[in-house]
Structures are given as C-alpha cells and as structure tokens.
PDB file of C-alpha atoms in Angstrom:
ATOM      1  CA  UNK A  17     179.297  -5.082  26.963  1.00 50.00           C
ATOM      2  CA  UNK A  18     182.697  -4.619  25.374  1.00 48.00           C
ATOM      3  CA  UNK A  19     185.304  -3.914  28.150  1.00 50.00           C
ATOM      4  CA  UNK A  20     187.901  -2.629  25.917  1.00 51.00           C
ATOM      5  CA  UNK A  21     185.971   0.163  24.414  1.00 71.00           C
ATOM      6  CA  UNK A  22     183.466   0.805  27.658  1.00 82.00           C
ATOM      7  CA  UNK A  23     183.813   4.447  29.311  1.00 90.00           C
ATOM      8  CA  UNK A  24     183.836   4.055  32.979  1.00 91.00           C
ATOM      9  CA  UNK A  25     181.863   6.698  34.709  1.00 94.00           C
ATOM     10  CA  UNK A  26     185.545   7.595  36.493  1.00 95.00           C
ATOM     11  CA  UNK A  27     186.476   9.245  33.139  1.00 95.00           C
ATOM     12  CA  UNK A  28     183.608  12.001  33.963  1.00 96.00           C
ATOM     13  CA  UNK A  29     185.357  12.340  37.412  1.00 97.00           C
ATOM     14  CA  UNK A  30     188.786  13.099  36.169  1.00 97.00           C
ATOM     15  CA  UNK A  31     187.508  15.314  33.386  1.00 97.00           C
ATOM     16  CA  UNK A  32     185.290  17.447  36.359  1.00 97.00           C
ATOM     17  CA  UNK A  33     189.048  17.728  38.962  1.00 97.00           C
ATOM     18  CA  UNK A  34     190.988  18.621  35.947  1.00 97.00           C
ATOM     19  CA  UNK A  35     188.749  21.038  33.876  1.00 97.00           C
ATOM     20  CA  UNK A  36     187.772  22.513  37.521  1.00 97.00           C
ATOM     21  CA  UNK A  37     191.085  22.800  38.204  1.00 96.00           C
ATOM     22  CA  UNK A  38     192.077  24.934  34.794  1.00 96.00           C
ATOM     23  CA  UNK A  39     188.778  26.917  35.543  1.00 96.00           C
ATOM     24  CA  UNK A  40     190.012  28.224  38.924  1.00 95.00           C
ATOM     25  CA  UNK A  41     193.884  28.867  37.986  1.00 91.00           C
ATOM     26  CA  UNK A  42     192.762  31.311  35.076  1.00 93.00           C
ATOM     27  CA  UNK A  43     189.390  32.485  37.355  1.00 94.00           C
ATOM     28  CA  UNK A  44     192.734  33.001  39.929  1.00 89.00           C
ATOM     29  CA  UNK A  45     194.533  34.633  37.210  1.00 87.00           C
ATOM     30  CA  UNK A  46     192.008  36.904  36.190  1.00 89.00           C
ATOM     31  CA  UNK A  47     191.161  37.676  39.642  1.00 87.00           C
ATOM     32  CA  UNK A  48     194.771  38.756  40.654  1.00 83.00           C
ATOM     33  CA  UNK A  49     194.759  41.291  37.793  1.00 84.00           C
ATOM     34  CA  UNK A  50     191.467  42.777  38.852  1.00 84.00           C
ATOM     35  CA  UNK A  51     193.029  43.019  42.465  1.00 80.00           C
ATOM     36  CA  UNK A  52     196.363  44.630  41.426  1.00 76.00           C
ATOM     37  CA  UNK A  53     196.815  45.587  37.534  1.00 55.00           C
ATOM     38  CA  UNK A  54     201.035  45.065  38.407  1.00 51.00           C
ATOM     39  CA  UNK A  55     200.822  41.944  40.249  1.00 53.00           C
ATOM     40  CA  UNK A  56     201.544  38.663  38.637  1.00 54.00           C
ATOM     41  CA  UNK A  57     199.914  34.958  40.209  1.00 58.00           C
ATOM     42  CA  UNK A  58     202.102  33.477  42.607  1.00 59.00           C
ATOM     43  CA  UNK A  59     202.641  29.852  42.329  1.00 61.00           C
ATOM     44  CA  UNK A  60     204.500  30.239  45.948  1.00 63.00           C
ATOM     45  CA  UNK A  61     200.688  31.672  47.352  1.00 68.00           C
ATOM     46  CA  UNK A  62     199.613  29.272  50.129  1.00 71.00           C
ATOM     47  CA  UNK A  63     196.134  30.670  49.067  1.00 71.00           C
ATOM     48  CA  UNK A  64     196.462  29.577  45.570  1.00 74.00           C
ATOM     49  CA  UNK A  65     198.217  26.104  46.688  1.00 81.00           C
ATOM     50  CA  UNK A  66     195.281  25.280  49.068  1.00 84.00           C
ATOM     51  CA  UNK A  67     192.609  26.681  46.952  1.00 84.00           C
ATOM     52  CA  UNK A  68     193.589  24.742  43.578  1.00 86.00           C
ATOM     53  CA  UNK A  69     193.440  21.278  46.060  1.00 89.00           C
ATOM     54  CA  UNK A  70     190.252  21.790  47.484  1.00 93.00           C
ATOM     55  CA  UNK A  71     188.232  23.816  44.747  1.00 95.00           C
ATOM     56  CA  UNK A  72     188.125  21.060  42.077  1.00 96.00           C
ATOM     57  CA  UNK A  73     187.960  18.395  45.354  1.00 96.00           C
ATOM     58  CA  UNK A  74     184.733  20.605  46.024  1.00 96.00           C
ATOM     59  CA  UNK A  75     183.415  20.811  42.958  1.00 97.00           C
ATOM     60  CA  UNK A  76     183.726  17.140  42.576  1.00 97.00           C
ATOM     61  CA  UNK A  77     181.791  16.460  46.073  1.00 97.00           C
ATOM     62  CA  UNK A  78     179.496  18.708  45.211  1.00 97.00           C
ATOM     63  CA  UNK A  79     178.577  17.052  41.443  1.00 97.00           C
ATOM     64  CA  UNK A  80     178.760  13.688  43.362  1.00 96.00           C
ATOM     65  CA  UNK A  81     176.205  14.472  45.983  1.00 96.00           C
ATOM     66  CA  UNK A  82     173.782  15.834  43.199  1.00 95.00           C
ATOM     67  CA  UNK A  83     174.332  12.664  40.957  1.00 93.00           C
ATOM     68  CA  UNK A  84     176.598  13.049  38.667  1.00 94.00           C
ATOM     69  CA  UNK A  85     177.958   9.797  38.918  1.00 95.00           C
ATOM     70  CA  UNK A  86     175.734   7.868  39.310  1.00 91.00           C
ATOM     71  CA  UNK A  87     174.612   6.916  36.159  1.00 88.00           C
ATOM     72  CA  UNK A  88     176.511   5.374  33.229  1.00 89.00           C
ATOM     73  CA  UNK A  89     177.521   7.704  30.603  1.00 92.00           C
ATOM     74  CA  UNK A  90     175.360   5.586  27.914  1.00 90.00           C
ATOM     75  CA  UNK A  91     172.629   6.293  29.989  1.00 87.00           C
ATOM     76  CA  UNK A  92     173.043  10.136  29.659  1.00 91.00           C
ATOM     77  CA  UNK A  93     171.151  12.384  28.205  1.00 89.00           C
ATOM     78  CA  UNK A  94     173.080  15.237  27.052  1.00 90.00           C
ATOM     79  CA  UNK A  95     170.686  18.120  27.356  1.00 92.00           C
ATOM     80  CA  UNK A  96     169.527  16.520  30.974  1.00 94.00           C
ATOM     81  CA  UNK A  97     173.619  17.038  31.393  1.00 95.00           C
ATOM     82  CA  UNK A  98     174.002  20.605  30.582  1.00 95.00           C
ATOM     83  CA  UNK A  99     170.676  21.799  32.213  1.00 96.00           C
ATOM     84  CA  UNK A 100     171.953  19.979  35.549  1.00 96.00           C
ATOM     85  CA  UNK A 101     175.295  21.162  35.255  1.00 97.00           C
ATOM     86  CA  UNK A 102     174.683  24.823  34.801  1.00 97.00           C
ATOM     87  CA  UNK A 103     172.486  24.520  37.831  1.00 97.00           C
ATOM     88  CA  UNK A 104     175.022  22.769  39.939  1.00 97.00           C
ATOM     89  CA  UNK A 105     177.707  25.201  38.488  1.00 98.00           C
ATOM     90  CA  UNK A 106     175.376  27.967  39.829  1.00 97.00           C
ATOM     91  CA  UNK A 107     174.995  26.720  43.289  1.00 97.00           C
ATOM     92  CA  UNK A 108     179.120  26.138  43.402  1.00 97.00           C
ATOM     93  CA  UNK A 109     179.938  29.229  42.512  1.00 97.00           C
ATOM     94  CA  UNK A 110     177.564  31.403  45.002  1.00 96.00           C
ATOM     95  CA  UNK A 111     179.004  29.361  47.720  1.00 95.00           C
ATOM     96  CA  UNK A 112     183.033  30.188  46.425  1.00 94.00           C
ATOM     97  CA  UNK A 113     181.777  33.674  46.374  1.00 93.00           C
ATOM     98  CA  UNK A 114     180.737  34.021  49.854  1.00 92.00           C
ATOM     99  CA  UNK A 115     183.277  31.766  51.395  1.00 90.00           C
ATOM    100  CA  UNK A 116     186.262  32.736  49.364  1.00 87.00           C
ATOM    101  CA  UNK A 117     185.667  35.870  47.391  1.00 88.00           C
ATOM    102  CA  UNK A 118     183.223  37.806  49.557  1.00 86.00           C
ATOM    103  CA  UNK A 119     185.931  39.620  51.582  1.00 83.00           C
ATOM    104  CA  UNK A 120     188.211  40.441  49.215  1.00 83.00           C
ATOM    105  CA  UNK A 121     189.088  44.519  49.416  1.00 79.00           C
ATOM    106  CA  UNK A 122     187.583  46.151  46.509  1.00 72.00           C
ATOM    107  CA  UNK A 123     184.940  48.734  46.869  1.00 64.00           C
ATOM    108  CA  UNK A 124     183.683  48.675  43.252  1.00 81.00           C
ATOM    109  CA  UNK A 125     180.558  46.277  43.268  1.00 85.00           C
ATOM    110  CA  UNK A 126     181.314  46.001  39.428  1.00 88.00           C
ATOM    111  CA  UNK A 127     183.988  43.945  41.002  1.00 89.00           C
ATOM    112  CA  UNK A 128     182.125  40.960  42.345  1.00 91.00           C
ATOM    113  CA  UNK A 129     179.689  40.880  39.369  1.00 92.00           C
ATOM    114  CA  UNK A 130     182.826  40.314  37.545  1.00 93.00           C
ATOM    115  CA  UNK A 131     184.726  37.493  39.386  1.00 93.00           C
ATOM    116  CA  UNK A 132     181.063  35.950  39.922  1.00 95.00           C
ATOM    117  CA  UNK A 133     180.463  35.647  36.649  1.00 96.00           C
ATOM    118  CA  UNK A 134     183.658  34.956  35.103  1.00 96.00           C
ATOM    119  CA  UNK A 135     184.154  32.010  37.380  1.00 96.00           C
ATOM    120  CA  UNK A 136     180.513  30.993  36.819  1.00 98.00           C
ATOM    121  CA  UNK A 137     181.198  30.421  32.698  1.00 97.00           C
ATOM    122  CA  UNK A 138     184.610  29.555  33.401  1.00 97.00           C
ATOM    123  CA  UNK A 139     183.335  26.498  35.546  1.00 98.00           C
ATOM    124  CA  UNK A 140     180.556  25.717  33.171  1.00 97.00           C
ATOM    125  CA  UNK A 141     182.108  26.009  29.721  1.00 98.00           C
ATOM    126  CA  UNK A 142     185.155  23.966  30.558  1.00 98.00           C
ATOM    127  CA  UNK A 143     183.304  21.321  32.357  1.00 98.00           C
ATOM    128  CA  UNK A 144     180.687  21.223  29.479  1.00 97.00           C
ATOM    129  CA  UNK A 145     183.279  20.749  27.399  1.00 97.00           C
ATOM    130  CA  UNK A 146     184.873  17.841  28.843  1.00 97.00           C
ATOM    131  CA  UNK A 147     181.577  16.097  29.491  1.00 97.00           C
ATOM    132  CA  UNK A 148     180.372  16.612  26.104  1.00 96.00           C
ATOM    133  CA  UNK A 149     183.477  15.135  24.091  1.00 96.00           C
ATOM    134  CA  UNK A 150     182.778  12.074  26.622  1.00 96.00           C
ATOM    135  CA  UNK A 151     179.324  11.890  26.177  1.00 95.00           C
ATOM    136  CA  UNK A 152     180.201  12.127  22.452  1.00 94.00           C
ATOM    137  CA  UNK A 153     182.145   9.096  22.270  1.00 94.00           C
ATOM    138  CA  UNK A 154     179.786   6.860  24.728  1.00 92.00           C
ATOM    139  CA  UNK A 155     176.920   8.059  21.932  1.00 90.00           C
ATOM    140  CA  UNK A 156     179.197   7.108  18.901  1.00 91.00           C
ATOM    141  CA  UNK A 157     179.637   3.378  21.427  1.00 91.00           C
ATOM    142  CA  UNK A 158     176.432   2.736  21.133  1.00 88.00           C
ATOM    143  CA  UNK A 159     175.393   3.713  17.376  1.00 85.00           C
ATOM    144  CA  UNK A 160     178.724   1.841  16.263  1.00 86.00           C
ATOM    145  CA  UNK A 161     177.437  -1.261  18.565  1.00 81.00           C
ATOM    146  CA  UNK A 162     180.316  -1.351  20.369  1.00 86.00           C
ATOM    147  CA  UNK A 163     178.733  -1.545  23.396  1.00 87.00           C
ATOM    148  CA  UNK A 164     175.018  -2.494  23.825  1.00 87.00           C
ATOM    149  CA  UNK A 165     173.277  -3.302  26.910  1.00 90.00           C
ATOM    150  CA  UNK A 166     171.313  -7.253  27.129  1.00 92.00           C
ATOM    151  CA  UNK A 167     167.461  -6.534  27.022  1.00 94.00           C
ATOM    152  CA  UNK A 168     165.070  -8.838  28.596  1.00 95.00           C
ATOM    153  CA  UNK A 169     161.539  -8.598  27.457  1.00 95.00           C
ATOM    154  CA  UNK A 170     158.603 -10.057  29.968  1.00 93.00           C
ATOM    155  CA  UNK A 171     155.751 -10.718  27.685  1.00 89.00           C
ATOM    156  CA  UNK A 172     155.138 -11.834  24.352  1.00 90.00           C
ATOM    157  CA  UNK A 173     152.188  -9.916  22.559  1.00 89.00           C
ATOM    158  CA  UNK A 174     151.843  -7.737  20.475  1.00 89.00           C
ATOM    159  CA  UNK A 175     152.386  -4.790  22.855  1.00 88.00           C
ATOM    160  CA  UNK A 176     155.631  -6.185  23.226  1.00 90.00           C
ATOM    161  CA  UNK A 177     156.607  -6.720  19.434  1.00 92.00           C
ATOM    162  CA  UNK A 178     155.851  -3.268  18.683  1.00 91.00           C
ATOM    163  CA  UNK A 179     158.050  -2.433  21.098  1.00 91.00           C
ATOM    164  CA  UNK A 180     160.712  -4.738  19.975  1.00 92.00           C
ATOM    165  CA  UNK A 181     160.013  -3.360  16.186  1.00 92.00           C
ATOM    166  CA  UNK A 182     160.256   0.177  17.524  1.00 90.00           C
ATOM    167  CA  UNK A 183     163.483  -0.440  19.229  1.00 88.00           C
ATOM    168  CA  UNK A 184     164.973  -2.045  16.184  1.00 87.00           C
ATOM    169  CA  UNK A 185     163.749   0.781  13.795  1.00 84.00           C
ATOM    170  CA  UNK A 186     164.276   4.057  15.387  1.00 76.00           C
ATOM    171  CA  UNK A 187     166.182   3.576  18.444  1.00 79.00           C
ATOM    172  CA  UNK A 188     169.237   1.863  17.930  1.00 75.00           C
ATOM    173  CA  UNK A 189     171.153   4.328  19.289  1.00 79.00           C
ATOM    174  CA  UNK A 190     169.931   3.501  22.809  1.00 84.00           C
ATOM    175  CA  UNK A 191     172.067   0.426  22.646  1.00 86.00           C
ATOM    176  CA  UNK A 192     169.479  -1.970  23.669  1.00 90.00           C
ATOM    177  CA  UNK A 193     170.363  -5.527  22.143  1.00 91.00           C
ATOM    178  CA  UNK A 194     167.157  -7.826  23.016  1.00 93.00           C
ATOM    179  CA  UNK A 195     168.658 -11.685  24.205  1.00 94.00           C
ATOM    180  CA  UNK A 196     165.416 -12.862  24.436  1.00 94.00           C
ATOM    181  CA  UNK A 197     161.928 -12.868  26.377  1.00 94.00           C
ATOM    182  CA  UNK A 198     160.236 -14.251  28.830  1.00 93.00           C
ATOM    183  CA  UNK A 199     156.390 -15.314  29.386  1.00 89.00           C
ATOM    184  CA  UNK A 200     154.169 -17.798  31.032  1.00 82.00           C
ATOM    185  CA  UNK A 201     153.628 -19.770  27.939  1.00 82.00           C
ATOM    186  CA  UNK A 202     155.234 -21.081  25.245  1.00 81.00           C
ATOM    187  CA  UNK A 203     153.128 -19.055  22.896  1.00 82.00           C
ATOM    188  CA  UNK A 204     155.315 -18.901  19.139  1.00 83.00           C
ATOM    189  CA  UNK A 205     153.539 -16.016  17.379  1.00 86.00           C
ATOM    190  CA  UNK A 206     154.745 -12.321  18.149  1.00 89.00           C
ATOM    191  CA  UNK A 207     158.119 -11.928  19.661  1.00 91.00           C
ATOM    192  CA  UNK A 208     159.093 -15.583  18.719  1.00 90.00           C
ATOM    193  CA  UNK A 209     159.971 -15.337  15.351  1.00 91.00           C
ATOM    194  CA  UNK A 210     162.659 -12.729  16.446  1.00 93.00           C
ATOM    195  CA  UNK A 211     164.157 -13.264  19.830  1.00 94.00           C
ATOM    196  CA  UNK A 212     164.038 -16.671  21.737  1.00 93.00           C
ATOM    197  CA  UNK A 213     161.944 -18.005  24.588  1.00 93.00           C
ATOM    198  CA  UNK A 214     164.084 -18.218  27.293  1.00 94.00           C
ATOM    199  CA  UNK A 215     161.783 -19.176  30.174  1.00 91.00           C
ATOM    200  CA  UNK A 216     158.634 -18.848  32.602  1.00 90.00           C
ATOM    201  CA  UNK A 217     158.564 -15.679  34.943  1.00 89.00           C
ATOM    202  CA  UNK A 218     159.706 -17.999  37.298  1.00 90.00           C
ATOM    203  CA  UNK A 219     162.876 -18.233  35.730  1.00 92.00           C
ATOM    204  CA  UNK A 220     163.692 -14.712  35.593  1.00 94.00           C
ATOM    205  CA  UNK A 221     166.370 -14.013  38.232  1.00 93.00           C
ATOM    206  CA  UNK A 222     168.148 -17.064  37.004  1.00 94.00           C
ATOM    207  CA  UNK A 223     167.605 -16.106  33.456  1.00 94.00           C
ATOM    208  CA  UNK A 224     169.179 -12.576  34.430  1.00 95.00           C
ATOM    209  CA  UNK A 225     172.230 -13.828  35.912  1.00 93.00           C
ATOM    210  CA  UNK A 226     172.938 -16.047  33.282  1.00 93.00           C
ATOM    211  CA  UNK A 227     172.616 -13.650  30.385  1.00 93.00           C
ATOM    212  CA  UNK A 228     173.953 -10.759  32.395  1.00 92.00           C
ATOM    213  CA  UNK A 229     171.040  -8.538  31.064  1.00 94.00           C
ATOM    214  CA  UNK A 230     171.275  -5.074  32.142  1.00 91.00           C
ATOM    215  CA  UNK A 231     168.054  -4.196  30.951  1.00 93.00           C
ATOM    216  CA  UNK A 232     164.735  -5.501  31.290  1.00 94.00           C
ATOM    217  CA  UNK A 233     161.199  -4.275  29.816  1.00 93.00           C
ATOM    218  CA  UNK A 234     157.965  -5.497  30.819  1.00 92.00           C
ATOM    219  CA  UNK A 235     155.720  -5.657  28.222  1.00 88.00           C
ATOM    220  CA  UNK A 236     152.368  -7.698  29.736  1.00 84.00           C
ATOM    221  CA  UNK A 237     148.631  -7.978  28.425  1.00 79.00           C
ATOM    222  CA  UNK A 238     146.017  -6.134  29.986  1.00 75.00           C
ATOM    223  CA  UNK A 239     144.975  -9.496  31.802  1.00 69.00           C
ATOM    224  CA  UNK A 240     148.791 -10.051  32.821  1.00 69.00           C
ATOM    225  CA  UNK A 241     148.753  -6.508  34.140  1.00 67.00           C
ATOM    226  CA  UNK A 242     147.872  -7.741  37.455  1.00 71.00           C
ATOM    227  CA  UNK A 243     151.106  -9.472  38.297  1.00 76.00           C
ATOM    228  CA  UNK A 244     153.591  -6.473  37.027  1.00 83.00           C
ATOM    229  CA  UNK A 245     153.940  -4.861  40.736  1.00 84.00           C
ATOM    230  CA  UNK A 246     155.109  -8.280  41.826  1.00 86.00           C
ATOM    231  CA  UNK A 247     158.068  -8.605  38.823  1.00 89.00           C
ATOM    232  CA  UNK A 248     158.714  -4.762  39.679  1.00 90.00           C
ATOM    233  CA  UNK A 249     159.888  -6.033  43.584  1.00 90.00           C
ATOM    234  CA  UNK A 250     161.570  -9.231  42.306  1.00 91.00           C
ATOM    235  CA  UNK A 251     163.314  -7.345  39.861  1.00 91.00           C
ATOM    236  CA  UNK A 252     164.462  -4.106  42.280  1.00 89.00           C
ATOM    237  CA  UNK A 253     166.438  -7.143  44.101  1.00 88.00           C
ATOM    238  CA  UNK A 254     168.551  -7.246  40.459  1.00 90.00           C
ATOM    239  CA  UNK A 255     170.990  -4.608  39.496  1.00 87.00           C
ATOM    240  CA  UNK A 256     169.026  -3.930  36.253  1.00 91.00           C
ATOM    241  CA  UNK A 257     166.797  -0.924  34.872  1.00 90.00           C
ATOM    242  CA  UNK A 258     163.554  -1.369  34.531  1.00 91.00           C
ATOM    243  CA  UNK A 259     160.949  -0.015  31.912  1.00 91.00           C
ATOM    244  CA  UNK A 260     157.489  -0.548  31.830  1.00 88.00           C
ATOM    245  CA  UNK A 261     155.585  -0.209  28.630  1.00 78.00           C
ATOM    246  CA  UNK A 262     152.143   2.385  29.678  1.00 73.00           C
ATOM    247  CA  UNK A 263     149.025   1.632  28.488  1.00 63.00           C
ATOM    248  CA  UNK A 264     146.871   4.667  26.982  1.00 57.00           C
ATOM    249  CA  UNK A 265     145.376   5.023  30.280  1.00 55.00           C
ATOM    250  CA  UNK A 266     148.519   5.537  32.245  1.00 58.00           C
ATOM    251  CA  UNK A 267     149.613   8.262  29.270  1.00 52.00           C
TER     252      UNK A 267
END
C-alpha cells in the first residue's frame, strides 16, 4: 500500500467532530429562533459552549461504539455507510431530544417535531456528505491502483483461477493485487502461469509476513476442503481478511 496517497480511517473521525459540530451550531441557530423570533445565538451561552464540546464528542463515541471505525475506508461499502449512518443518526438524535431538548418551554408539539427533525437531517446530510467525498476518493485509490491490498491465494485449481480471472476482469476496483499462491504441491497448471508459487501451507504465516499480504482467499478442492477450518484458526492469529470461496452447496 502507498503511504502517501492512503486515507487513514482518522480522516472519517475528523470529518464526523467537524460536520457534527456545523450540524448542531445551525440546529442551535435554528432552535434559538423557534424559541424567541428577536433573540440572536449567543456565543457567550455556557449552554451553547458546553453543548458544541460534547455533542460532536458524542456523536463521535456513539459512531465509534457502533463501528464506524473500524474498518478501512477501502473496505467500505457506501450504501452499507449511509443505511448505518441514518440509523445511528436516528438513535443520536432521540437521545439529544430527551436529554437536551425535551424540557425546553414551548407548548406547541409542532415544536419538537420540528427541532427533531431538523437536527435529524441536519446530522445526517452533513455527515453523509463528508463521508461520501472520502469514500469517493478511497474508491478513485483503488480504481487508479494507487493503493491495492497483497492477495494470497491457498489453492491452485481451477476453483481458484476462476476466481483469480474474475478478480482481474470485473473487480478491479476492489483493489485486490494477487502476490502469489500457496498449495501443497508444486502443481504448474492453473494459477501458475499467472501468479507464482510461493510455498506449502506450511509456509503461510511466514509467507504472510514477508509479503505483508493483507488479504488472503482460500480457494481449496473438494478433497482439500477438509483442512480449511484448520487455515481459518492459523490465519485468525494474522491481521488479515479472510474469504472463502463457497461451493454450490454452501450457496
């Protein structure tokens, strides 16, 4: 992987603090006028002061504990992003309204649907926003091949050059840059005349160290099948995803 071009995961934390933050000075805005039609926001308000610290601190906790960050932006999917944020965004906002918003003195009940809902799209729109121009550029990474992620393949058959064909074809844009395979013999058809051979099985944790692969799909014959839950707990020990290739029974 390309450091100088790599987006760390941090950027999608400083986009959520910052967006959040311009979401709840205008929801603030917008709220004061609702409150009092004279009054003008207060930047001398200890409740605006406190509440612009800890709101976007919040909603950053709160995208953290549901898993926001914890996966690479290249590994993003971008509808899986705006489904989960609008549900997170959801679940944020009901609990600013009864903590923070609840008690505030208006009678109308046209009121709260109001602020609910206007920090509700407020929240989502601008943090969509910022995760999508990300998300954008880690996409444009990968298609460019600026950055590409080392793929391992365990097996050599033609289950697994299919898979190696496919990749090459149709899904570039994944990133996935095959280093080589691995397979208990030295067989030369299949993925051989693409990738090299670059040990047994019992070479793989060395094999994954030294070629820093990120990525590793197993790819086994029905009579290797036998031996994949075994790789599966050799490789959880590895910081590495894993993808296993399903035969028509397991679809």
């Amino acid at each position: 992987m390309q450091k100088n071009t790599y987006i760390h995961i941090a950027w999608y934390v400083i986009s959520d603090y910052f967006l959040s933050l311009v979401a709840w000075f205008l929801f603030s805005l917008h709220r004061e006028r609702l409150l009092n039609e004279d009054a003008l926001l207060s930047f001398n308000d200890p409740f605006l002061i406190y509440s612009a610290l800890a709101v976007p601190l919040g909603w950053v906790i709160l995208f953290l504990l549901t898993g926001s960050y914890s996966e690479s932006l290249y590994k993003k999917s971008r509808l899986n992003e705006i489904t989960h944020t609008m549900i997170i965004t959801l679940l944020g906002t009901l609990c600013i309204f009864f903590f923070l918003i609840i008690n505030d003195k208006k009678a109308n009940y046209g009121y709260y649907y109001n602020v609910f809902f206007t920090l509700f799209f407020l929240q989502l729109v601008l943090v969509l926003v910022g995760r999508t121009i990300l998300l954008a550029i880690a996409k444009r990474h990968l298609v460019n091949g600026a950055v590409s992620f080392s793929t391992l393949f365990i097996g050599n058959n033609p289950r697994a050059l299919k898979i190696y064909q496919e990749i090459r074809r149709n899904f570039s844009y994944l990133g996935f840059n095959p280093v080589g395979y691995l397979s208990p013999d030295d067989n030369r058809n299949n993925l051989a005349r693409f990738i090299p051979r670059l040990g047994s099985l019992n070479e793989m944790e060395q094999v994954i160290d030294a070629h820093r692969v990120s990525t590793v799909i197993i790819a086994l014959d029905k009579h290797e099948e036998h031996g994949t839950e075994a790789l599966v707990n050799r490789l959880v020990e590895k910081d590495v995803d894993i993808k296993l290739v399903p035969t028509t029974l397991d679809i």
